[in-house]
Short mmCIF file of C-alpha atoms and ligand atoms in Angstrom, two decimals:
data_model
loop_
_atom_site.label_atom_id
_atom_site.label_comp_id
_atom_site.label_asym_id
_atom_site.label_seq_id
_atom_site.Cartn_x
_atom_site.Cartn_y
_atom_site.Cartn_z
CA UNK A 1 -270.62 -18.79 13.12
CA UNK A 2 -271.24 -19.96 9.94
CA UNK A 3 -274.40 -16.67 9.48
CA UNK A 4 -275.61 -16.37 5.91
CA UNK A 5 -274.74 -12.79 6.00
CA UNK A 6 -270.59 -13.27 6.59
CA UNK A 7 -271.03 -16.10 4.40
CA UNK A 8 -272.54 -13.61 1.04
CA UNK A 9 -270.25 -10.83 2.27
CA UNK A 10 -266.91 -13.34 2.03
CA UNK A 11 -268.31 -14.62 -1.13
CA UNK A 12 -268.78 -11.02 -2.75
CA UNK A 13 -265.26 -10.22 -2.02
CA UNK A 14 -263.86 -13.29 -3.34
CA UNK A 15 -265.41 -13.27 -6.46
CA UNK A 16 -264.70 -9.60 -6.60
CA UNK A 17 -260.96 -9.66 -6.33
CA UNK A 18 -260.31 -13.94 -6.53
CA UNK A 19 -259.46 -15.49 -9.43
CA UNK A 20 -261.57 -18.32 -10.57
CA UNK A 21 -259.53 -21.77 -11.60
CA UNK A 22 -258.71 -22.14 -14.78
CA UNK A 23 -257.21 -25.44 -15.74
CA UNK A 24 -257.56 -24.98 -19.83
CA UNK A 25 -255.30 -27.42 -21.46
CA UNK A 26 -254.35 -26.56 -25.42
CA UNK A 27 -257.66 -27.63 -27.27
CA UNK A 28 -255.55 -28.05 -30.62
CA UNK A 29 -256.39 -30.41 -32.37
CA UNK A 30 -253.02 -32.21 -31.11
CA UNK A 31 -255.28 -34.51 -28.96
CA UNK A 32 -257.97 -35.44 -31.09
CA UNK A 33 -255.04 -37.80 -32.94
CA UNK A 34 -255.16 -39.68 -29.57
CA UNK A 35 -254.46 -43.30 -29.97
CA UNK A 36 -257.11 -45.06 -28.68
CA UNK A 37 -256.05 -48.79 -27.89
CA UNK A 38 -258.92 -50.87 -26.25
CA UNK A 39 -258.66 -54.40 -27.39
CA UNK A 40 -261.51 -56.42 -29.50
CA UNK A 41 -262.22 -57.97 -25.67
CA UNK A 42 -262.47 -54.64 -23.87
CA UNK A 43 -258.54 -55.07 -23.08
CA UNK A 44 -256.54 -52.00 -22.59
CA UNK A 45 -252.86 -51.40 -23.90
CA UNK A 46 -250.10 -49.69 -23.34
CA UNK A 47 -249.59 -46.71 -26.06
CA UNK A 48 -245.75 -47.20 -27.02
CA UNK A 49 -244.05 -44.29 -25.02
CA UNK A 50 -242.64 -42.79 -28.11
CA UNK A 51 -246.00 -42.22 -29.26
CA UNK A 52 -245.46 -38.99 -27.18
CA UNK A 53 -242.22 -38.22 -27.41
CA UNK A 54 -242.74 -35.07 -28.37
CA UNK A 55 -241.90 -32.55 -25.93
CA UNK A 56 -244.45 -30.11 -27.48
CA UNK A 57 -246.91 -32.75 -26.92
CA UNK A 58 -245.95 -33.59 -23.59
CA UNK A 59 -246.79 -30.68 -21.28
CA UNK A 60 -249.73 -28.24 -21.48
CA UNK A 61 -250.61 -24.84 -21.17
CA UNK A 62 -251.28 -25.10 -18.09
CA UNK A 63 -248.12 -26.71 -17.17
CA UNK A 64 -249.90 -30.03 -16.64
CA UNK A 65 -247.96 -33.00 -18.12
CA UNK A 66 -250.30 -35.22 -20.32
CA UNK A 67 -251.16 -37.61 -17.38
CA UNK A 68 -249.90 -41.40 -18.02
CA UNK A 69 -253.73 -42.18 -18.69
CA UNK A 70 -253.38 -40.46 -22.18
CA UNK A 71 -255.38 -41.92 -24.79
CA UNK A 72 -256.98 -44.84 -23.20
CA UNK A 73 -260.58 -44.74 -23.65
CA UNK A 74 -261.64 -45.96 -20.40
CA UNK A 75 -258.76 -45.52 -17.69
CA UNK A 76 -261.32 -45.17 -15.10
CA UNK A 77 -261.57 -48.14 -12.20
CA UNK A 78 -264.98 -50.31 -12.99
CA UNK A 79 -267.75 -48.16 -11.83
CA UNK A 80 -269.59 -51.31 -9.88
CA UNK A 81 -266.45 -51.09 -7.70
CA UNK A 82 -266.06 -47.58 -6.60
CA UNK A 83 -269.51 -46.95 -6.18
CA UNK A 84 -270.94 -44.34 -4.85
CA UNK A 85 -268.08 -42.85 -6.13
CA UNK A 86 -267.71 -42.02 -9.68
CA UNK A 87 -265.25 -41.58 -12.05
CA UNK A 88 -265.66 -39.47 -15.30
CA UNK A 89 -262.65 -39.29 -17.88
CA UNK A 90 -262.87 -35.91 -20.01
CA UNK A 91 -260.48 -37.28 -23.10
CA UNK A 92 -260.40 -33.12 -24.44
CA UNK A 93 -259.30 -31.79 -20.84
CA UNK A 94 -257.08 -35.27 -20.09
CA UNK A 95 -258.42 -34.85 -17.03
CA UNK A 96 -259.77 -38.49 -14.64
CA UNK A 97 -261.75 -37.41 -11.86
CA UNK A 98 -263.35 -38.96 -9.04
CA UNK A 99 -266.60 -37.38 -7.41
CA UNK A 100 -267.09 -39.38 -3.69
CA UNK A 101 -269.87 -36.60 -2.90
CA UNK A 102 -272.44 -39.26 -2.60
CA UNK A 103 -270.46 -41.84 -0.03
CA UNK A 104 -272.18 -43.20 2.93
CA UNK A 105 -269.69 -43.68 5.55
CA UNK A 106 -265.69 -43.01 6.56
CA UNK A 107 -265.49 -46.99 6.33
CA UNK A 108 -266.75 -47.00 2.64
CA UNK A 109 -264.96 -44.36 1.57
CA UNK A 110 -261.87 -46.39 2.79
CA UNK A 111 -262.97 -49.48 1.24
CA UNK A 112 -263.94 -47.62 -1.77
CA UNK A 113 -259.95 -47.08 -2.61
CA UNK A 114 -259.15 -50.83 -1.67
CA UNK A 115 -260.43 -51.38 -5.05
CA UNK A 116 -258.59 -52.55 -8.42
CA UNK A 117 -257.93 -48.73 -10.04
CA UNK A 118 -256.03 -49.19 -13.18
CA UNK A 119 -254.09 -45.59 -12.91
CA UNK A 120 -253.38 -43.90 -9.82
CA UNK A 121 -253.38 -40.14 -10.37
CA UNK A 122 -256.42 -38.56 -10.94
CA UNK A 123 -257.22 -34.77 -11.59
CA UNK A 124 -259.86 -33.72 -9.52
CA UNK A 125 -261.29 -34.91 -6.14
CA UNK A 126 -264.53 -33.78 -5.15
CA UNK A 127 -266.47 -34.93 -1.96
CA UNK A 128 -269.04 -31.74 -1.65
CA UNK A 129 -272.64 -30.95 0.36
CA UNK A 130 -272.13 -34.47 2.24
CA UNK A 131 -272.92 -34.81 6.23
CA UNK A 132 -271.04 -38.35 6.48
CA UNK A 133 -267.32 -37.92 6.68
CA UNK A 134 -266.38 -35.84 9.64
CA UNK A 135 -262.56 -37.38 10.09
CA UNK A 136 -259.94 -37.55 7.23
CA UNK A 137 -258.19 -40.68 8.27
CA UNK A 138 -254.50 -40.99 7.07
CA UNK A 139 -253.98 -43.68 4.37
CA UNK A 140 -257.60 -43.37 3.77
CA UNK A 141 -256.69 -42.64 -0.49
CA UNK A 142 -254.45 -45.71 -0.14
CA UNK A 143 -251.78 -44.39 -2.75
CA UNK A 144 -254.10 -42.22 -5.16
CA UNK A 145 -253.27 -39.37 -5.49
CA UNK A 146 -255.52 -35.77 -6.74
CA UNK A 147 -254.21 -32.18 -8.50
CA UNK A 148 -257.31 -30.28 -7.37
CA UNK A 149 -259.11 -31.59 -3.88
CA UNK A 150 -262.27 -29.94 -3.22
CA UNK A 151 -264.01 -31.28 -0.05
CA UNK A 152 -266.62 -28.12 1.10
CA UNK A 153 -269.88 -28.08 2.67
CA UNK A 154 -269.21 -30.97 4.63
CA UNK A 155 -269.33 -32.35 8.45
CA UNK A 156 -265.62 -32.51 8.05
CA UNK A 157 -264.26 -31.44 11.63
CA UNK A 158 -260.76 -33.61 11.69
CA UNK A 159 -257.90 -33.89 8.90
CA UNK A 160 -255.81 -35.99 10.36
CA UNK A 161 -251.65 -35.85 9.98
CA UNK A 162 -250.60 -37.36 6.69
CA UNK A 163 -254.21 -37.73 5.49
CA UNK A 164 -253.09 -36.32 2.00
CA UNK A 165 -249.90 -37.75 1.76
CA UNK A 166 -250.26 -39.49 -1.27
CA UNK A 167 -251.21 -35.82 -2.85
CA UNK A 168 -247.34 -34.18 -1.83
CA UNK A 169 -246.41 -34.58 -4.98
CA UNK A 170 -249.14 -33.47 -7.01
CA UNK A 171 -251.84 -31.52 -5.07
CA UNK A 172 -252.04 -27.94 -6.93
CA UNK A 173 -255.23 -27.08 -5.32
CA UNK A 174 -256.80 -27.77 -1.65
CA UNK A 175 -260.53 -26.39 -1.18
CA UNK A 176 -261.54 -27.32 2.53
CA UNK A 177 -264.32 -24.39 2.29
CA UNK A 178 -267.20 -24.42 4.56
CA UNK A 179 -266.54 -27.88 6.83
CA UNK A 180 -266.66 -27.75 10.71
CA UNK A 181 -262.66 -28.30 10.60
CA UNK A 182 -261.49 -27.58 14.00
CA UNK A 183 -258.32 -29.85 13.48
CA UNK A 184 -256.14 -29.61 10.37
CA UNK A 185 -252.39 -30.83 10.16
CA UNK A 186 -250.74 -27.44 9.30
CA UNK A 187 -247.15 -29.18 9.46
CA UNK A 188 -248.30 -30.92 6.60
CA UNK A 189 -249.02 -27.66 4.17
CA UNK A 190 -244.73 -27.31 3.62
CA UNK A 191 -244.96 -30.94 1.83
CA UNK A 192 -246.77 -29.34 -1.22
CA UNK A 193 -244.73 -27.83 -3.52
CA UNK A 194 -247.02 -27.39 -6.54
CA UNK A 195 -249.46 -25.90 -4.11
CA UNK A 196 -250.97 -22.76 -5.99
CA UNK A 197 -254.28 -22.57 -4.30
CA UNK A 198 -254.94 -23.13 -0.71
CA UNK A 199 -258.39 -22.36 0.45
CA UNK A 200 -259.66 -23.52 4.50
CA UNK A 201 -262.52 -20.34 5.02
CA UNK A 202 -265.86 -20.74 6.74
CA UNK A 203 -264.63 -23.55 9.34
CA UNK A 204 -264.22 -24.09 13.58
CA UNK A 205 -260.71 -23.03 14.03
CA UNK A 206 -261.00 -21.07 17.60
CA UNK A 207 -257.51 -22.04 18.05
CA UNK A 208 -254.46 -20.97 16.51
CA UNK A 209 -253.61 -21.04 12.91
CA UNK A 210 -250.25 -20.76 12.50
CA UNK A 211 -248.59 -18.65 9.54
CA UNK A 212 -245.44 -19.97 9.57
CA UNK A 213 -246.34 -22.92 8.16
CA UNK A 214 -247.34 -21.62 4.81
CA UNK A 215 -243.00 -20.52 4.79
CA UNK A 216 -241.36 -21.21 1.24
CA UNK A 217 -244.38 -22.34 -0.62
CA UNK A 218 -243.00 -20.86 -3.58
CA UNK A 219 -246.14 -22.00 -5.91
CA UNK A 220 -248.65 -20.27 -3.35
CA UNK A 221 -250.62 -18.06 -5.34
CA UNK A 222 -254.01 -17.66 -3.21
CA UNK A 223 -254.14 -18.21 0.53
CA UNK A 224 -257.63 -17.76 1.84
CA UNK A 225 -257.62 -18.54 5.71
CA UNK A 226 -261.12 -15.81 6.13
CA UNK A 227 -264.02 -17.08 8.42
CA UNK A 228 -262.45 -18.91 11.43
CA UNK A 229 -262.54 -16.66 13.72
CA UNK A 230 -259.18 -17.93 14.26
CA UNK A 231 -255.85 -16.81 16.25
CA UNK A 232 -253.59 -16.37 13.82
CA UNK A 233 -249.71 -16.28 14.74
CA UNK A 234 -246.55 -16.43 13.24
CA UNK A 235 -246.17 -14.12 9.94
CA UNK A 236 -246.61 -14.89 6.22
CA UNK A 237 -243.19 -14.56 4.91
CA UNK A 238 -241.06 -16.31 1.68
CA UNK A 239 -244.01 -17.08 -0.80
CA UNK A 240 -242.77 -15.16 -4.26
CA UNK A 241 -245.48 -16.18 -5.85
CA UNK A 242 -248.52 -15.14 -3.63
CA UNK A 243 -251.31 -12.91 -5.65
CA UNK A 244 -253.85 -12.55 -2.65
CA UNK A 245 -254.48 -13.39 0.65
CA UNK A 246 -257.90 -13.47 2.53
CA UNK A 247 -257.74 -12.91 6.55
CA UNK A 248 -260.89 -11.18 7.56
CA UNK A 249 -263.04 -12.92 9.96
CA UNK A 250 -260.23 -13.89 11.97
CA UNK A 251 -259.32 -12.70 16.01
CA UNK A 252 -256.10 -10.49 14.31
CA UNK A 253 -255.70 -7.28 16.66
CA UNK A 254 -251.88 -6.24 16.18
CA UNK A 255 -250.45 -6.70 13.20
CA UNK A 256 -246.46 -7.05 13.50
CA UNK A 257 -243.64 -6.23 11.08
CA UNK A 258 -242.90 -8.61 8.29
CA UNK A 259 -246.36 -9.88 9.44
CA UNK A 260 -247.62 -10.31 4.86
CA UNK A 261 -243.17 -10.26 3.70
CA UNK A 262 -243.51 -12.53 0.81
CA UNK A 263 -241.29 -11.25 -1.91
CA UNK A 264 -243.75 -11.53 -4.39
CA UNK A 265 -244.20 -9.08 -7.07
CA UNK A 266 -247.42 -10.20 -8.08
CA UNK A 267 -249.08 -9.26 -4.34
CA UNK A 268 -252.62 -7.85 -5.75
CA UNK A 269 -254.85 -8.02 -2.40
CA UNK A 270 -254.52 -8.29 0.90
CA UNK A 271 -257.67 -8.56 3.22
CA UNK A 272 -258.31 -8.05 6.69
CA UNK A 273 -261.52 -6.63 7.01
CA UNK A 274 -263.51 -7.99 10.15
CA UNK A 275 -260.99 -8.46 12.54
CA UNK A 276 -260.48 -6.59 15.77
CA UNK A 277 -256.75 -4.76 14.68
CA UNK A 278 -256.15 -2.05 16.28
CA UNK A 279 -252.55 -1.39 15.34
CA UNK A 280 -250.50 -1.84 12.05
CA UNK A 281 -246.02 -1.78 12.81
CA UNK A 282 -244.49 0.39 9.72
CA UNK A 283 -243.05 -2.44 7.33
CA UNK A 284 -245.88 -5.14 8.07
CA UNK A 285 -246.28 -5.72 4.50
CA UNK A 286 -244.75 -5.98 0.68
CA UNK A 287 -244.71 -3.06 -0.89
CA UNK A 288 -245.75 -3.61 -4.44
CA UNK A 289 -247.26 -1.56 -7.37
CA UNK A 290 -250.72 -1.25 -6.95
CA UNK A 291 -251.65 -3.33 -3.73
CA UNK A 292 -254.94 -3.21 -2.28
CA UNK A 293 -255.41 -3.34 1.48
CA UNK A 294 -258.30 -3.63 2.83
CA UNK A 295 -258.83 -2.93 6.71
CA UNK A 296 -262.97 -1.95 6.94
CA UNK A 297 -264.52 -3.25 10.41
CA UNK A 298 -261.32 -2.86 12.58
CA UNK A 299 -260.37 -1.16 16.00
CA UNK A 300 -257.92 1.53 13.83
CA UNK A 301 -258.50 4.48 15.65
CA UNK A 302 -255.69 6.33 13.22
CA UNK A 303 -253.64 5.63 10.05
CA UNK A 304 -249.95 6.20 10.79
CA UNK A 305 -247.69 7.82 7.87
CA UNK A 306 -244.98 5.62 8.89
CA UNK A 307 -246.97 2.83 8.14
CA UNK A 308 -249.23 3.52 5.49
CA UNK A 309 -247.40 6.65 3.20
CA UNK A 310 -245.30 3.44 1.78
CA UNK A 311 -248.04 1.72 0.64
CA UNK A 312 -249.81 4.55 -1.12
CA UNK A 313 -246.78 6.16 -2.29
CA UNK A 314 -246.54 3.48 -5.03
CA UNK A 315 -250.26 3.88 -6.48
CA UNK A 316 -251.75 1.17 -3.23
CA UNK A 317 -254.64 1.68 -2.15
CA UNK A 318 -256.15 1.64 1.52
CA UNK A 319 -259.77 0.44 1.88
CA UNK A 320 -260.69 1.31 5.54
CA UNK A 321 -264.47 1.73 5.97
CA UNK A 322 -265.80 1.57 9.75
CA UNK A 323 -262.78 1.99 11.87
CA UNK A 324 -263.21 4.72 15.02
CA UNK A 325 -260.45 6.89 13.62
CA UNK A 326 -260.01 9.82 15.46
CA UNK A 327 -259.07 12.54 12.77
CA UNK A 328 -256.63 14.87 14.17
CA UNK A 329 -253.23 15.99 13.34
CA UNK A 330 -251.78 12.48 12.59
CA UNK A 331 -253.92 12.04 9.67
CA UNK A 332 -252.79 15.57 8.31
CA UNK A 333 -250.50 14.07 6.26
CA UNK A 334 -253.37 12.77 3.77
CA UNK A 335 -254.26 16.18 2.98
CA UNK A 336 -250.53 17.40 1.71
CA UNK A 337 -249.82 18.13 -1.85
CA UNK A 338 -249.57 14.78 -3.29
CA UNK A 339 -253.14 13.93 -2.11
CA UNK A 340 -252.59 10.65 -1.28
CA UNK A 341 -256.35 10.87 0.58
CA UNK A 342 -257.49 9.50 -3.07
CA UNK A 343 -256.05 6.30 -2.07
CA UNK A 344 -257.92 6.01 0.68
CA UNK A 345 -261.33 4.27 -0.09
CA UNK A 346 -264.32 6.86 -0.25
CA UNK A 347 -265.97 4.77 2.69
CA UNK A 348 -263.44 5.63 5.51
CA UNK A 349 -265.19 7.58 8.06
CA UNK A 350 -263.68 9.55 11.39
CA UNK A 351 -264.89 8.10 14.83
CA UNK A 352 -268.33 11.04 14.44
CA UNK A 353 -268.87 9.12 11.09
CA UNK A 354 -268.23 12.28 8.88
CA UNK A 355 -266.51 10.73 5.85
CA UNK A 356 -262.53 11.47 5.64
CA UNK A 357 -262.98 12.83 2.19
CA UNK A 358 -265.53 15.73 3.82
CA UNK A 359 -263.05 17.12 5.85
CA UNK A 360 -261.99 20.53 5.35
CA UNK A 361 -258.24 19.93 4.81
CA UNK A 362 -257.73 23.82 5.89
CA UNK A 363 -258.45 22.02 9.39
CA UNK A 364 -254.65 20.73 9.47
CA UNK A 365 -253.11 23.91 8.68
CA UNK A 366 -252.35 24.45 12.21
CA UNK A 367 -250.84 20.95 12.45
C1 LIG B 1 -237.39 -39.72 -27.04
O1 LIG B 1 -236.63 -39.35 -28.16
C2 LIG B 1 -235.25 -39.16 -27.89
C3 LIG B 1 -234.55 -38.67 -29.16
O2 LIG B 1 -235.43 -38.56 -30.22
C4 LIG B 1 -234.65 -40.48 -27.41
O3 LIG B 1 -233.28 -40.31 -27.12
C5 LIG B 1 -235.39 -40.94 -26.18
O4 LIG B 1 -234.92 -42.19 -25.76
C6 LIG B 1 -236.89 -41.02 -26.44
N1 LIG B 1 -237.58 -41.33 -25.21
C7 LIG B 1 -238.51 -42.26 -25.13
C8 LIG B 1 -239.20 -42.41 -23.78
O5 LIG B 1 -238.84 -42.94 -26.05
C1 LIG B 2 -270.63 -34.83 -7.75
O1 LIG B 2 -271.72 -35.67 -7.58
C2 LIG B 2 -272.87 -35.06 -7.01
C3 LIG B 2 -273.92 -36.12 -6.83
O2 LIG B 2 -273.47 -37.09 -5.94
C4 LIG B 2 -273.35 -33.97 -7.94
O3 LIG B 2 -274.46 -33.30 -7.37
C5 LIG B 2 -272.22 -32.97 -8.15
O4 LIG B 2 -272.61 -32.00 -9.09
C6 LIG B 2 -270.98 -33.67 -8.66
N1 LIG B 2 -269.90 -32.69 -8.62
C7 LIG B 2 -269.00 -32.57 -9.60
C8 LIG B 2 -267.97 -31.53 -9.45
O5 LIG B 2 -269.03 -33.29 -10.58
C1 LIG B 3 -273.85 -31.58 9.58
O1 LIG B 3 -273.88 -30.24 9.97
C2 LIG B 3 -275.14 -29.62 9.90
C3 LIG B 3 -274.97 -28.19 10.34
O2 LIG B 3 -273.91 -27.58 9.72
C4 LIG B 3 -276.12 -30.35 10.78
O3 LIG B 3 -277.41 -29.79 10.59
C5 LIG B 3 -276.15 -31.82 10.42
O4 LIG B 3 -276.97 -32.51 11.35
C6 LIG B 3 -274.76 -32.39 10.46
N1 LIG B 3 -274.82 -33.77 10.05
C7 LIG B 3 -274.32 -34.75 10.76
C8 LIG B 3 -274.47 -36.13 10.17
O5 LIG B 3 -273.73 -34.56 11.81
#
């Protein structure tokens, strides 16, 4: 399931064509005039609110507000308390964030947010490479709340309903990479409106994985569902701002109409490679400037014009290495004057393995 070889393969591809995170604040020198205002006795302030009423100040580049921790020097809770967790305040990036990787047990990671913390939103969560917490209990974060929650490599095999509710509000980012998750609360997903990143690859869903549920994320830029060997139903439809969207390694064999309808310009990739699909309905997904499809290691045994000529038409681009196409007449259509073949990755081979680009396109003449 989890073989080192799908694991490199899915990584190559996603740092190919993924974008890595960048949460860059301005670095002007606007913050180094933060007012720090610890007290002779360690005692921490309030910064009068008009300190930053300045709506330049206010919200940055990244669309960030400047979190309510702002020029305190040590907003963190008292290390002694939260340990093994620890929190690390970056006064450049205004960014708190709390690294659990090291806790022992569900109970202590529970007790761990019983303690005293002085502000309640933090930037990043991170509880990586740890083998204790298999089950996400709701009200486990007890009111804190995250932007960017990054939980991989771990036993994890249960998120349980409502576990991140105290994250609706703010949660930009979910990583659930590489856990054992065979149960996640996909009801839950529609409660995130910031939601830009959603990753849950490399994980135990056998069952179904359903697609509505992503519906009207409009801040959904990457979806990456790959590795899970899962049955996914439903379509992907009403999420305008979606850039890519990683599928292969799933149990996909038809692919419907409106199955990838997003209404997003912005549509760059679209991957399915490693499934078992052995048909693709005309209309199935956006057409957009410049899309790359990828379909290698399918069941396509021929690439319909009604479905694909759409897709190239407008400069896309069709990657479909080792699929048993059989190349007769109803692949003729590649081979016409506007040479739309080009589109097709070099790598697509017919069912004998000659590659499509050999071909002799005099062959179809009699088509
Ligand atoms: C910010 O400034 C505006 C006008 O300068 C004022 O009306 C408003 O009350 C101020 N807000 C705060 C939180 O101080
Ligand atoms: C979190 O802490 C672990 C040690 O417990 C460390 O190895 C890891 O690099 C830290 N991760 C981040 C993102 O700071
Ligand atoms: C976590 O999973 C790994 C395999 O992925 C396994 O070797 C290890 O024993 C598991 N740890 C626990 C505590 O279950």
């Amino acid at each position: 399931m989890k073989s080192p070889t799908i694991k490199l393969l899915y990584i190559v591809v996603w740092s190919v064509s993924g974008k890595l995170n960048d949460q860059n604040p301005i670095t002007s020198d606007v913050y180094s005039q933060s007012k720090v205002r610890v007290m002779q006795d360690g005692h921490q302030d309030p910064i009068p609110s008009d300190v930053f009423n300045q709506s330049k100040v206010y919200v940055m580049q990244d669309g960030r507000h400047l979190p309510e921790y702002h020029g305190y020097e040590r907003p963190c809770p008292d290390a002694e308390h939260i340990a093994p967790c620890v929190c690390t305040y970056d006064s450049v990036y205004n960014a708190m964030d709390l690294n659990c990787s090291a806790v022992e047990s569900e109970e202590q990671l529970k007790q761990i947010f019983k303690a005293d913390f002085p502000f309640k939103n933090f930037n990043h969560f991170d509880i990586n490479l740890n083998n204790n917490i298999k089950v996400l209990e709701v009200g486990v974060f007890n009111g804190i709340s995250f932007e960017i929650i990054h939980m991989s490599s771990n036993n994890l095999s249960v998120i349980e309903s409502q576990a991140f509710n105290s994250c609706y509000e703010t949660a930009t980012e979910i990583n659930l990479w590489e856990n054992m998750i065979t149960s996640f609360p996909f009801d839950d997903v529609s409660l995130f409106p910031k939601l830009s990143y959603f990753r849950l690859s490399i994980n135990w869903f056998q069952s179904m994985i359903p697609a509505d549920a992503f519906h009207g994320l409009t801040a959904l830029e990457h979806l990456d569902l790959c590795c899970n060997f899962g049955d996914i139903v439903g379509t992907f439809q009403d999420l305008p701002s979606l850039q890519s969207i990683y599928l292969s390694y799933n149990s996909l064999t038809t692919i419907p109409a409106h199955f990838i309808k997003t209404g997003s310009s912005d549509l760059s990739y679209i991957i399915l490679d490693h499934n078992d699909i052995v048909s693709v309905e005309p209309g199935a997904f956006d057409i957009v400037y410049g899309l790359a499809i990828t379909m290698g290691y399918n069941s396509l045994s021929t690439l319909d014009e009604a479905t694909w000529r759409p897709y190239l038409e407008v400069g896309g681009v069709l990657l479909a290495e080792a699929n048993p196409l059989v190349c007769g007449c109803d692949i003729a259509w590649l081979y016409g004057e506007d040479q739309l073949l080009l589109q097709i990755g070099n790598d697509a081979t017919c069912s004998d393995g000659e590659n499509l680009r050999d071909l002799d396109p005099k062959i179809f003449d009699l088509c």
